[in-house]
Coordinates of C-alpha atoms in Angstrom, one line a residue:
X587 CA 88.9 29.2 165.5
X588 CA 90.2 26.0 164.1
X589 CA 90.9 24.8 168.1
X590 CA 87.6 25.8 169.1
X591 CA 86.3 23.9 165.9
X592 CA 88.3 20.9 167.4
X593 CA 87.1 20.9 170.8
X594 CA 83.4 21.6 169.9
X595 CA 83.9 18.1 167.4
X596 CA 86.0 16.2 170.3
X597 CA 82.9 17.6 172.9
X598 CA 80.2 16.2 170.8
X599 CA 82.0 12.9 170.3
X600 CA 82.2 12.5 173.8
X601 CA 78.8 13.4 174.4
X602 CA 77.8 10.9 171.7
X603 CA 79.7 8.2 172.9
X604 CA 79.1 8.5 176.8
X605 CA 75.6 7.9 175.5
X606 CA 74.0 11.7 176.2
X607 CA 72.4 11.5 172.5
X608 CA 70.8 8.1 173.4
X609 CA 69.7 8.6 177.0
X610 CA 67.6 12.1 175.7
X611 CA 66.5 10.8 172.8
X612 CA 64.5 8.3 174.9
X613 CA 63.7 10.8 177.4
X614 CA 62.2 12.7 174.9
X615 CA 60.2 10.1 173.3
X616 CA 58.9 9.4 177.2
X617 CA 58.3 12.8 177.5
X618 CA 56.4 13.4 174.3
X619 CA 54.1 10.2 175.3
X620 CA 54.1 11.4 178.8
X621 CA 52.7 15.2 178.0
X622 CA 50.3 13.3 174.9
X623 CA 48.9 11.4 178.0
X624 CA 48.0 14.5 179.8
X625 CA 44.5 16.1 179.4
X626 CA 44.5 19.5 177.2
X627 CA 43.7 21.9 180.7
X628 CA 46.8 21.0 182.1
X629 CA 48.7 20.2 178.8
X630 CA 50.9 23.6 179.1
X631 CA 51.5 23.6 182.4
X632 CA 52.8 20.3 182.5
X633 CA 55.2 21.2 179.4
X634 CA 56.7 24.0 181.0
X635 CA 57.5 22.4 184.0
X636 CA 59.1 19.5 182.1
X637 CA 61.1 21.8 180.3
X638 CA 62.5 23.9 182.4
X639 CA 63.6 21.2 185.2
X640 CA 64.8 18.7 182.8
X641 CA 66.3 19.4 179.2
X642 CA 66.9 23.2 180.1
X643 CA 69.0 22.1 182.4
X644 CA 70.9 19.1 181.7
X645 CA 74.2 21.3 181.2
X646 CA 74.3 21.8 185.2
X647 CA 74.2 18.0 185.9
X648 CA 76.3 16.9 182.4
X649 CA 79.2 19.5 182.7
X650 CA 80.1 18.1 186.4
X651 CA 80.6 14.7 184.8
X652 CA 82.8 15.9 181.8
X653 CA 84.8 18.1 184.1
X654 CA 85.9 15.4 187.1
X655 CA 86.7 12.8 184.0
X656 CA 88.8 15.4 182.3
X657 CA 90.6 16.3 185.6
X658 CA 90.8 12.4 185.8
X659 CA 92.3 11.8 182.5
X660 CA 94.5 15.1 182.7
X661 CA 92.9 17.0 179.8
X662 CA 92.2 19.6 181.6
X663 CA 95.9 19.9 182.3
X664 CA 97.0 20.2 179.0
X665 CA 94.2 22.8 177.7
X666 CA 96.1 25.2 179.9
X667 CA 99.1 25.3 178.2
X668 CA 96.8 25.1 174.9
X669 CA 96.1 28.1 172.4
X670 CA 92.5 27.0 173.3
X671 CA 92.5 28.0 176.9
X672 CA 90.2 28.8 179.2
X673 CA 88.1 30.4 176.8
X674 CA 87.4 27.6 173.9
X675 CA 87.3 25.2 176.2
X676 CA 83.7 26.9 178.2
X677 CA 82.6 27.9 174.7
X678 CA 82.4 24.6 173.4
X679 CA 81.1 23.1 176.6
X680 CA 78.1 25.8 176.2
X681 CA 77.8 25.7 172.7
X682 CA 77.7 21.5 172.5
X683 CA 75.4 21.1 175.6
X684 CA 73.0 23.9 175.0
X685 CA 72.2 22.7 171.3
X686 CA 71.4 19.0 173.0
X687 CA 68.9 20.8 175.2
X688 CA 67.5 22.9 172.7
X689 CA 66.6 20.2 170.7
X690 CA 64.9 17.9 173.4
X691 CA 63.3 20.6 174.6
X692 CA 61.9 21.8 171.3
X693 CA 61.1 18.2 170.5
X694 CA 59.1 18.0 173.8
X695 CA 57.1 20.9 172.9
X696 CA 56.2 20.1 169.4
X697 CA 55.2 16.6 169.4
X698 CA 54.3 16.5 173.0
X699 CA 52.1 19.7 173.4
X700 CA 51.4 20.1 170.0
X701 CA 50.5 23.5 169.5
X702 CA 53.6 25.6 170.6
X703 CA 52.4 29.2 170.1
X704 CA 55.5 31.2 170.1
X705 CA 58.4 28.5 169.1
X706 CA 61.0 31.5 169.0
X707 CA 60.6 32.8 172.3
X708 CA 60.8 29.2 173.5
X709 CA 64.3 28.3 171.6
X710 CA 65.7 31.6 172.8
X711 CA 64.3 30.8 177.0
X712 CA 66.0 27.6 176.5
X713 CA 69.3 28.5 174.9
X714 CA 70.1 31.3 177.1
X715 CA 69.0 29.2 180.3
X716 CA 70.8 26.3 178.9
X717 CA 74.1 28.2 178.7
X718 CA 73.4 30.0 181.9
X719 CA 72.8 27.0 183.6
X720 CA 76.4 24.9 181.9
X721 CA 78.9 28.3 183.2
X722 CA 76.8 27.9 186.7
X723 CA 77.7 24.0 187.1
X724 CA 81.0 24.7 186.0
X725 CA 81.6 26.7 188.5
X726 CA 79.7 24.9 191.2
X727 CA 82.0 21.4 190.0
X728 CA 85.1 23.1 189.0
X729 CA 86.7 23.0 192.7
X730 CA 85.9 19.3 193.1
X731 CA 87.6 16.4 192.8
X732 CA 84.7 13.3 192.7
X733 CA 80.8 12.9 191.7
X734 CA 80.0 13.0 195.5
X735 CA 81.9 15.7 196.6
X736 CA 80.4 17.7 193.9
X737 CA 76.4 16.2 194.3
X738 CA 76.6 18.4 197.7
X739 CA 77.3 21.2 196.5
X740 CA 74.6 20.3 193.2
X741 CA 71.7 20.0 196.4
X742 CA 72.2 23.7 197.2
X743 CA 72.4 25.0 193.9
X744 CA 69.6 23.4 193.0
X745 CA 67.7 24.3 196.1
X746 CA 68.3 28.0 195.5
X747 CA 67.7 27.8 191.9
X748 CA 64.6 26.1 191.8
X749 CA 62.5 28.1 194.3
X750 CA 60.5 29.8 191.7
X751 CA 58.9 26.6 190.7
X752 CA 57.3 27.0 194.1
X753 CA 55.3 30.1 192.7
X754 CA 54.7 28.5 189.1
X755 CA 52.7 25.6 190.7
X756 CA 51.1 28.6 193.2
X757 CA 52.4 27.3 196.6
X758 CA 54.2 30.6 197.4
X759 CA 54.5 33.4 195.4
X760 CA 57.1 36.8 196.0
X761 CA 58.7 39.2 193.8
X762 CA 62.1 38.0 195.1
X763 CA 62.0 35.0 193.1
X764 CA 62.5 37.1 189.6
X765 CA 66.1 37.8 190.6
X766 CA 66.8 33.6 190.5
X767 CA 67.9 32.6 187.1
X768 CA 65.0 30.4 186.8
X769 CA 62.4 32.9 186.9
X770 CA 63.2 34.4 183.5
X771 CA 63.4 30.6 182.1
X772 CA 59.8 30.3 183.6
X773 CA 58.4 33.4 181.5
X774 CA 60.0 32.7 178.2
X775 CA 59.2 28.5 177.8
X776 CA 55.7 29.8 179.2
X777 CA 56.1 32.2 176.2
X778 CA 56.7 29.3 174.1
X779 CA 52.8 28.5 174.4
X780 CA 51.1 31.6 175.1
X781 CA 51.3 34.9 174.6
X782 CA 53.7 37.4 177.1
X783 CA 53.4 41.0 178.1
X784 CA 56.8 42.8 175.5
X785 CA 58.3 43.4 179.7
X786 CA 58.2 39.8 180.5
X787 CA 60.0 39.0 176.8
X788 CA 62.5 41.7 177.9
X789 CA 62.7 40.6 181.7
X790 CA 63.7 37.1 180.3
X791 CA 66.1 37.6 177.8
X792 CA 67.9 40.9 178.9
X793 CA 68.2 38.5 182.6
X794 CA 69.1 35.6 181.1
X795 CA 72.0 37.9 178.7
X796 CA 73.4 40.1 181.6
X797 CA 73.3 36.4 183.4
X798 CA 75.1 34.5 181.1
X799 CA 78.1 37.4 180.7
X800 CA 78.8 37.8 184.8
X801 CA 78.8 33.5 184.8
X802 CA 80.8 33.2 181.8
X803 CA 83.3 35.7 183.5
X804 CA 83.0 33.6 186.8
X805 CA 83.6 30.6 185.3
X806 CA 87.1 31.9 183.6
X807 CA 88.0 33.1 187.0
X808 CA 87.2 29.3 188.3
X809 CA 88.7 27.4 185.7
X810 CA 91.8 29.3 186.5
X811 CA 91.6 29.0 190.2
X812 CA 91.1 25.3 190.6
X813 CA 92.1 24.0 187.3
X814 CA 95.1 26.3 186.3
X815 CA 96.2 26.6 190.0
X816 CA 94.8 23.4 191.3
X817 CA 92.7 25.3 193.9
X818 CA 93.9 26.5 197.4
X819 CA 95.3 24.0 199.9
X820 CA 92.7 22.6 202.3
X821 CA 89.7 24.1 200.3
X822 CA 88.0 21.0 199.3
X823 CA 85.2 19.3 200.7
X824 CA 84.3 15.9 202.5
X825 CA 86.5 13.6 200.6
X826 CA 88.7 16.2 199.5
X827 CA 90.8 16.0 202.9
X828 CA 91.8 12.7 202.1
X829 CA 94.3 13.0 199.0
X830 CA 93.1 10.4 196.2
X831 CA 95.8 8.7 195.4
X832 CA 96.1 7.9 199.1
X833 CA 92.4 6.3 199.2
X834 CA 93.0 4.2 196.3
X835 CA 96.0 3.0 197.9
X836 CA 94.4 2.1 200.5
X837 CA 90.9 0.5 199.0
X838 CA 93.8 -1.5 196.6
X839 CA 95.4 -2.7 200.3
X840 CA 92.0 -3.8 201.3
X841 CA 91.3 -5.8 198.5
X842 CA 94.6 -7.6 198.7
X843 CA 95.1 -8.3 202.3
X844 CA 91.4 -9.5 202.4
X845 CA 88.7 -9.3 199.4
X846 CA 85.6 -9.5 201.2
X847 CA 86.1 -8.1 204.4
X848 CA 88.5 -5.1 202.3
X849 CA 85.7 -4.3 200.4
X850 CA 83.3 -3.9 203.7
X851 CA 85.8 -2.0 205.2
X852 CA 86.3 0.4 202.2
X853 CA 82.7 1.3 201.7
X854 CA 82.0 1.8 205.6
X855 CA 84.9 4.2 205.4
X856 CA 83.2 6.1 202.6
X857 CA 80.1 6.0 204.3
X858 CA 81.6 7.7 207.1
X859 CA 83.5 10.2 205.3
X860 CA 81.7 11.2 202.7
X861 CA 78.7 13.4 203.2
X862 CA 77.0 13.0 200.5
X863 CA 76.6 8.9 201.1
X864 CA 75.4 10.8 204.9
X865 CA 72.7 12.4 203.3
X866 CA 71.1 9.6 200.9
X867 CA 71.6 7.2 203.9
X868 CA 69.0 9.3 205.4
X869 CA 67.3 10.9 202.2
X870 CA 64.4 7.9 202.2
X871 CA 63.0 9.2 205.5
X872 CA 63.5 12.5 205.3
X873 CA 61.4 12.2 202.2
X874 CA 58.4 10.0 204.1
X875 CA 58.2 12.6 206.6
X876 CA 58.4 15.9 204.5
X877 CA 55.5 13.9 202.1
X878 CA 53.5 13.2 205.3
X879 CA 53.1 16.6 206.3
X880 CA 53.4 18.3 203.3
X881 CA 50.8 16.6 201.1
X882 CA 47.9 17.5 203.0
X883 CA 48.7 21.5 202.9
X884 CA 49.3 21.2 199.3
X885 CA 46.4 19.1 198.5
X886 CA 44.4 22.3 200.5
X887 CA 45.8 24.7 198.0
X888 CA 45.4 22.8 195.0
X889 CA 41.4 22.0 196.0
X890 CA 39.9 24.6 194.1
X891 CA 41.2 23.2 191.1
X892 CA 42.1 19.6 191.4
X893 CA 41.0 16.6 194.7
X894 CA 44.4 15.1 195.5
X895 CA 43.3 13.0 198.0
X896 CA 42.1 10.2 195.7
X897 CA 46.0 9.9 194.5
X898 CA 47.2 9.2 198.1
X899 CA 48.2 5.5 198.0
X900 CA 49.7 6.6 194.5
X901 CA 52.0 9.2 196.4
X902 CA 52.7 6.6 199.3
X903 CA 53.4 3.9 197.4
X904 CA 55.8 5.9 194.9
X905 CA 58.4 5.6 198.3
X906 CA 58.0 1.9 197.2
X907 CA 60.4 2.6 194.4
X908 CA 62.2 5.6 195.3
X909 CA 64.4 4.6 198.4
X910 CA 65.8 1.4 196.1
X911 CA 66.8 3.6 193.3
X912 CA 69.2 6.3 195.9
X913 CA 70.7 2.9 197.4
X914 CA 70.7 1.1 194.0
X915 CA 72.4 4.7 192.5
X916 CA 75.1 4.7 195.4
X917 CA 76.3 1.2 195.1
X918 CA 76.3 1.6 191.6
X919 CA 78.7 4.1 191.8
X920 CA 80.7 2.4 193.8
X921 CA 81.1 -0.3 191.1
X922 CA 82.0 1.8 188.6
X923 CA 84.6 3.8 190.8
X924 CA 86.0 0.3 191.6
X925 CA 86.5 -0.3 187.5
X926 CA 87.8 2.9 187.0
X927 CA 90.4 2.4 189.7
X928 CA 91.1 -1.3 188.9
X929 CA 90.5 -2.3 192.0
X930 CA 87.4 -4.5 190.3
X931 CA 90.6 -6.2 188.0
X932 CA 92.5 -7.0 191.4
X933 CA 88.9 -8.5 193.2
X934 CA 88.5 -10.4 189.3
X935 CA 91.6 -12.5 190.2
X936 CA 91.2 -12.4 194.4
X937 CA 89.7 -15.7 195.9
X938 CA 86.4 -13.5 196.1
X939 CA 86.2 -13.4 192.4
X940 CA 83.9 -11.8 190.0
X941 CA 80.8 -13.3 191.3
X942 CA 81.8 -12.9 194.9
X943 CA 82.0 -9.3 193.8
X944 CA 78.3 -9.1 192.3
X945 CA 77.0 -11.0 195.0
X946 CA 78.3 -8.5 197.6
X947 CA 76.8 -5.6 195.5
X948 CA 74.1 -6.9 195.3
X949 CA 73.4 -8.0 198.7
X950 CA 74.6 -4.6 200.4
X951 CA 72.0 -3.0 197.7
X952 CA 69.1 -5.4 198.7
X953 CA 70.2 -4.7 202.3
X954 CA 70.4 -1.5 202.4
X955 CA 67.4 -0.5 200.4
X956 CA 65.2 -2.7 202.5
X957 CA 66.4 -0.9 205.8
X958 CA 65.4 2.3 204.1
X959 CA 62.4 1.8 202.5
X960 CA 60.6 -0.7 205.3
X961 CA 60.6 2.4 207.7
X962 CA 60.0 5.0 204.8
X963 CA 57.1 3.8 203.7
X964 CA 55.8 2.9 207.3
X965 CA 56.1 6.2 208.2
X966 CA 54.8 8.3 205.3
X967 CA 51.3 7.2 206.4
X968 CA 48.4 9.3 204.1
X969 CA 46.7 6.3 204.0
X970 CA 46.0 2.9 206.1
X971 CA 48.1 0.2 205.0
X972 CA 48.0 -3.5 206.5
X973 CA 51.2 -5.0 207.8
X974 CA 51.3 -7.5 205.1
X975 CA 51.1 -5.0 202.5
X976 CA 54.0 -2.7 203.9
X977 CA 56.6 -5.9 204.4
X978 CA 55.3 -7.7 201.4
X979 CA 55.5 -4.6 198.6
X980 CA 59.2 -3.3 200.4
X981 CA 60.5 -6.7 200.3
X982 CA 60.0 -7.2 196.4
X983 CA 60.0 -3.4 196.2
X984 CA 64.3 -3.3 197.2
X985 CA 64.8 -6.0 195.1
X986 CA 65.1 -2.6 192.7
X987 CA 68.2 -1.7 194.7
X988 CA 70.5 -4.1 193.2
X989 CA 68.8 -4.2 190.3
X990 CA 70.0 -1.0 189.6
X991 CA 73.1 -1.4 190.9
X992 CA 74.2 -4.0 188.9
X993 CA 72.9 -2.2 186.1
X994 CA 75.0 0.7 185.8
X995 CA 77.5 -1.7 186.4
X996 CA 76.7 -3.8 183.2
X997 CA 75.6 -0.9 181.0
X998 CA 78.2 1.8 182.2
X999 CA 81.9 1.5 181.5
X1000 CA 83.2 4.5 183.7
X1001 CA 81.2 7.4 186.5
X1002 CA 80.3 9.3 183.2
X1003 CA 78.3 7.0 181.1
X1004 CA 76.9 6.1 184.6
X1005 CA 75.6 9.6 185.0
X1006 CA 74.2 9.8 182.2
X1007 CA 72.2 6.4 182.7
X1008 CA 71.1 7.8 185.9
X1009 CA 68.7 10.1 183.9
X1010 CA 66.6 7.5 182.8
X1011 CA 66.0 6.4 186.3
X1012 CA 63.3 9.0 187.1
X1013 CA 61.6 7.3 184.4
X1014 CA 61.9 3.9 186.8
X1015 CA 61.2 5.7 189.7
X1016 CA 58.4 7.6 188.8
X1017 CA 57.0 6.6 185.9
X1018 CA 54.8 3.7 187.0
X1019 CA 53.6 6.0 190.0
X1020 CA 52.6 8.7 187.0
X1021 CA 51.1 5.9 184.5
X1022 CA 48.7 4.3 187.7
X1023 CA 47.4 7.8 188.5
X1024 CA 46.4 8.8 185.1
X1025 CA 46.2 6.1 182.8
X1026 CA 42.8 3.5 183.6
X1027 CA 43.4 -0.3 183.3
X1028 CA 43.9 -2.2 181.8
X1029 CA 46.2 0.3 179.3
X1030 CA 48.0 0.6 182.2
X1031 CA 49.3 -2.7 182.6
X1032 CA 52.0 -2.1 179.4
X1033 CA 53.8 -0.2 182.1
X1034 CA 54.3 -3.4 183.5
X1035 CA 57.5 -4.2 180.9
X1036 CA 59.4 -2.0 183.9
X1037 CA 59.4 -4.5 187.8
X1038 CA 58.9 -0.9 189.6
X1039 CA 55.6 -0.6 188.5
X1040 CA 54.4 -3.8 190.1
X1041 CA 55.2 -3.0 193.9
X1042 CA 53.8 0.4 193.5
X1043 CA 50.7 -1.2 192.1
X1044 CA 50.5 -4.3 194.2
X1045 CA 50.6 -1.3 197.1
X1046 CA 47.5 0.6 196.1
X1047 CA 45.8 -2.1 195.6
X1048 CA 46.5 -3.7 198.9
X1049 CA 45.6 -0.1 200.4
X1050 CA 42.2 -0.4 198.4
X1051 CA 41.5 -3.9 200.2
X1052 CA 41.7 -5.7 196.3
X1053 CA 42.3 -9.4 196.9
X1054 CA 44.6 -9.1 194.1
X1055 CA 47.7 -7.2 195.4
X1056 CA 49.7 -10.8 196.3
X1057 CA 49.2 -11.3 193.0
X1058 CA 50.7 -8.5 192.0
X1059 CA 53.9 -8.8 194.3
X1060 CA 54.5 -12.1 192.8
X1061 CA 54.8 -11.0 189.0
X1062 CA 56.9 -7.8 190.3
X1063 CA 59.1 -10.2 192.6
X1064 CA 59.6 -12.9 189.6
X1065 CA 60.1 -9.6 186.7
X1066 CA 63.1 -8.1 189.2
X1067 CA 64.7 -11.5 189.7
X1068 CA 64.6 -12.2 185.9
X1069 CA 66.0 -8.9 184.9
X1070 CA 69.0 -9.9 188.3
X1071 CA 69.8 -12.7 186.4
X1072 CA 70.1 -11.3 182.9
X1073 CA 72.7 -8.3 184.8
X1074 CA 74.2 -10.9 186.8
X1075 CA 75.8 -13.3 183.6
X1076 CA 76.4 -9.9 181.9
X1077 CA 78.2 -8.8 184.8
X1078 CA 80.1 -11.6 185.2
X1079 CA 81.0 -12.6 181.6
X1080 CA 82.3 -8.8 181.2
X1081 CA 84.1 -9.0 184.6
X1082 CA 85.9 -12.2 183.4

């Protein structure tokens, strides 16, 4: 007891100080404002959903990030020759991330619905799922040796896991979806705010029980498969064929035989290799085109109850800010990665030096962005758009990209703390779209202290023929650059 008492204080001091505590504490304070901005028909709906794709299951995304920096550091090595074991170790993981997520999401319900009718049955949903969903990412992470590697495997999981959202929001609806674990999560945080049938109580919790024993025994067998045994030969993924300490070796023999050109070199290698960097090269369009064709059938269903097609430029012009925040997310990591594997200290003292450095960053991120957003957001169509508009709001759009990317290289010391920053970017990417739809001018405007808002407005109202939008573009260009310059001497003075 006195190890597991150990871990579970070593667990939450890591949590606190890779900033988990900080990032959901303002994610809840978002989230409370958010729901409080909501009108009361759509109040409930709009806090179940929040709660059971975000704090509910923070464990999934949170537990891949603690596991691959344990493996890093080796501490994962020593627990198996530790009287904790297997055992203490996923018990404190579950017990120290579930009580984070029981507590945003209770916060979210309280002070951003207000009236939470069954408070029980909500903390009970949201502990069970939360634990659930911490044994299921372990498993999904546990054979993986990098972030990227493992975000593959994190798009199916999530795909299969999340279908019964689909029949919450009443686009397809089939019994099959009550044996995915996110069904019973569905019933009981509904519970949370109005009454449930006693079978749907004990659907939920005798699912989410008999679910958390078969992953908890799962996840033993995993951690002493891959962690115990260090997995079977030629049973990674993507990256995983290429041994790590050979691909530092050879991003620290780029760097040394030529800075710049070592550092292109490296990160069209990982391009290549790496399937994940495959996917978010093309994720941007991909997105365009699935939002092209699939807005219109869903505004169709939802037309008894809500007109969608007044939000249209709101939905296009979101693209404005979500293609710069994959690119801006990538390269990000790729700083970090470079710190953690000092190959940032050898670039520090190269002739490319530490602004070199950020200037490539930032330029690949500005580049890249731009050549996936200019096409995304010309091809997601819904409504007419000028040329000037498109090339106008993606060129001060991108400037997002490094923007980003130089700030989880400022802000984040190591992948970790960088994953947990990463939550807070939904709130970049689509808050402003959210606060234009819903919120009149000129209240609005506050949500101009973040640059993405001003593209995404300068777009609608360039799609609305308001004189304005240049306007617009020019305050959102001069905010990014400003916030660039800020990251850029913070960069720099902590790179020196």
């Amino acid at each position: 007891m006195s190890a597991l008492r150990s871990m579970l204080a070593w667990d939450v001091r890591l949590q606190r100080r890779y900033g988990f505590y900080a990032v959901y504490a303002v994610l809840t304070v978002v989230f409370v404002l958010g729901l409080r901005a909501v009108g009361p028909g759509l109040r409930t709906d709009a806090a179940v959903l929040l709660i059971v794709t975000d704090p509910t299951v923070l464990g999934f995304y949170f537990i891949a990030s603690i596991v691959l920096f344990e493996k890093e550091e080796g501490v994962l090595d020593a627990l198996t020759v530790s009287p904790l074991g297997d055992r203490g170790y996923l018990v404190s993981k579950v017990i120290s991330l579930s009580l984070l997520a029981v507590v945003a999401a209770t916060s979210v319900a309280v002070f951003g619905h207000g009236s939470p009718w069954g408070l029980a049955i909500l903390v009970v949903g949201v502990a069970l799922s939360a634990s659930l969903f911490v044994l299921v990412g372990f498993v999904a992470v546990a054979r993986f040796d990098s972030i990227n590697e493992y975000f593959i495997s994190a798009v199916g999981w999530g795909t299969i896991l999340f279908l019964p959202l689909f029949g919450y929001v009443g686009v397809l609806d089939t019994q099959l979806f009550y044996v995915l674990p996110v069904q019973p999560t569905l019933v009981l945080v509904t519970g949370g705010f109005e009454p449930l049938a006693a079978w749907e109580v004990a659907y939920g919790t005798g699912y989410l029980l008999v679910g958390n024993a078969v992953a908890y025994v799962w996840a033993r067998r995993a951690f002493r498969r891959h962690v115990v045994r260090g997995g079977d030969p030629g049973d990674q993924f993507g990256r995983g064929e290429v041994p790590r300490s050979r691909e530092r070796s050879d991003r620290s023999g780029l760097a040394s035989r030529s800075p710049a050109v070592g550092l292109a070199l490296a990160d069209l290698r990982n391009w290549v290799r790496d399937p994940m960097l495959s996917i978010a090269a093309v994720g941007p369009l991909v997105l365009s085109v699935i939002i092209r064709f699939g807005t219109p059938i869903v505004a169709d269903m939802a037309a008894p109850v809500l007109e969608l097609s007044p939000y249209y430029p709101v939905v296009a012009g979101s693209m404005a800010a979500f293609g710069p925040a994959i690119y801006g997310f990538v390269v990000g990591m790729f700083v970090l990665e470079d710190r953690e594997q000092g190959v940032l200290a050898a670039y520090r003292v190269s002739p490319l030096s530490a602004r070199g450095y950020l200037l490539y960053r930032g330029g690949t991120a500005y580049v890249l962005s731009l050549l996936a957003t200019l096409p995304a957001l010309a091809v997601i169509g819904l409504v007419p758009v000028s040329p000037a508009v498109l090339i106008g709001t993606a060129a001060v759009s991108v400037l997002g990209g490094p923007v980003l990317a130089l700030g989880f290289g400022t802000l984040a010391s190591n992948t970790i703390e960088g994953l947990a920053i990463s939550k807070l970017v939904n709130v970049l990417v689509l808050g402003p779209a959210v606060v234009i739809a819903v919120v009149p001018e000129p209240l609005q405007f506050v949500a101009g202290a973040l640059p993405t808002y001003w593209p995404v407005k300068a777009f609608v109202a360039g799609t609305s023929s308001e004189p304005i939008w240049p306007l617009y573009l020019f305050v959102g260009g001069v905010s990014h650059l400003l916030v660039l310059a800020w990251l850029g001497r913070t960069f720099a003075r902590r790179a020196d």
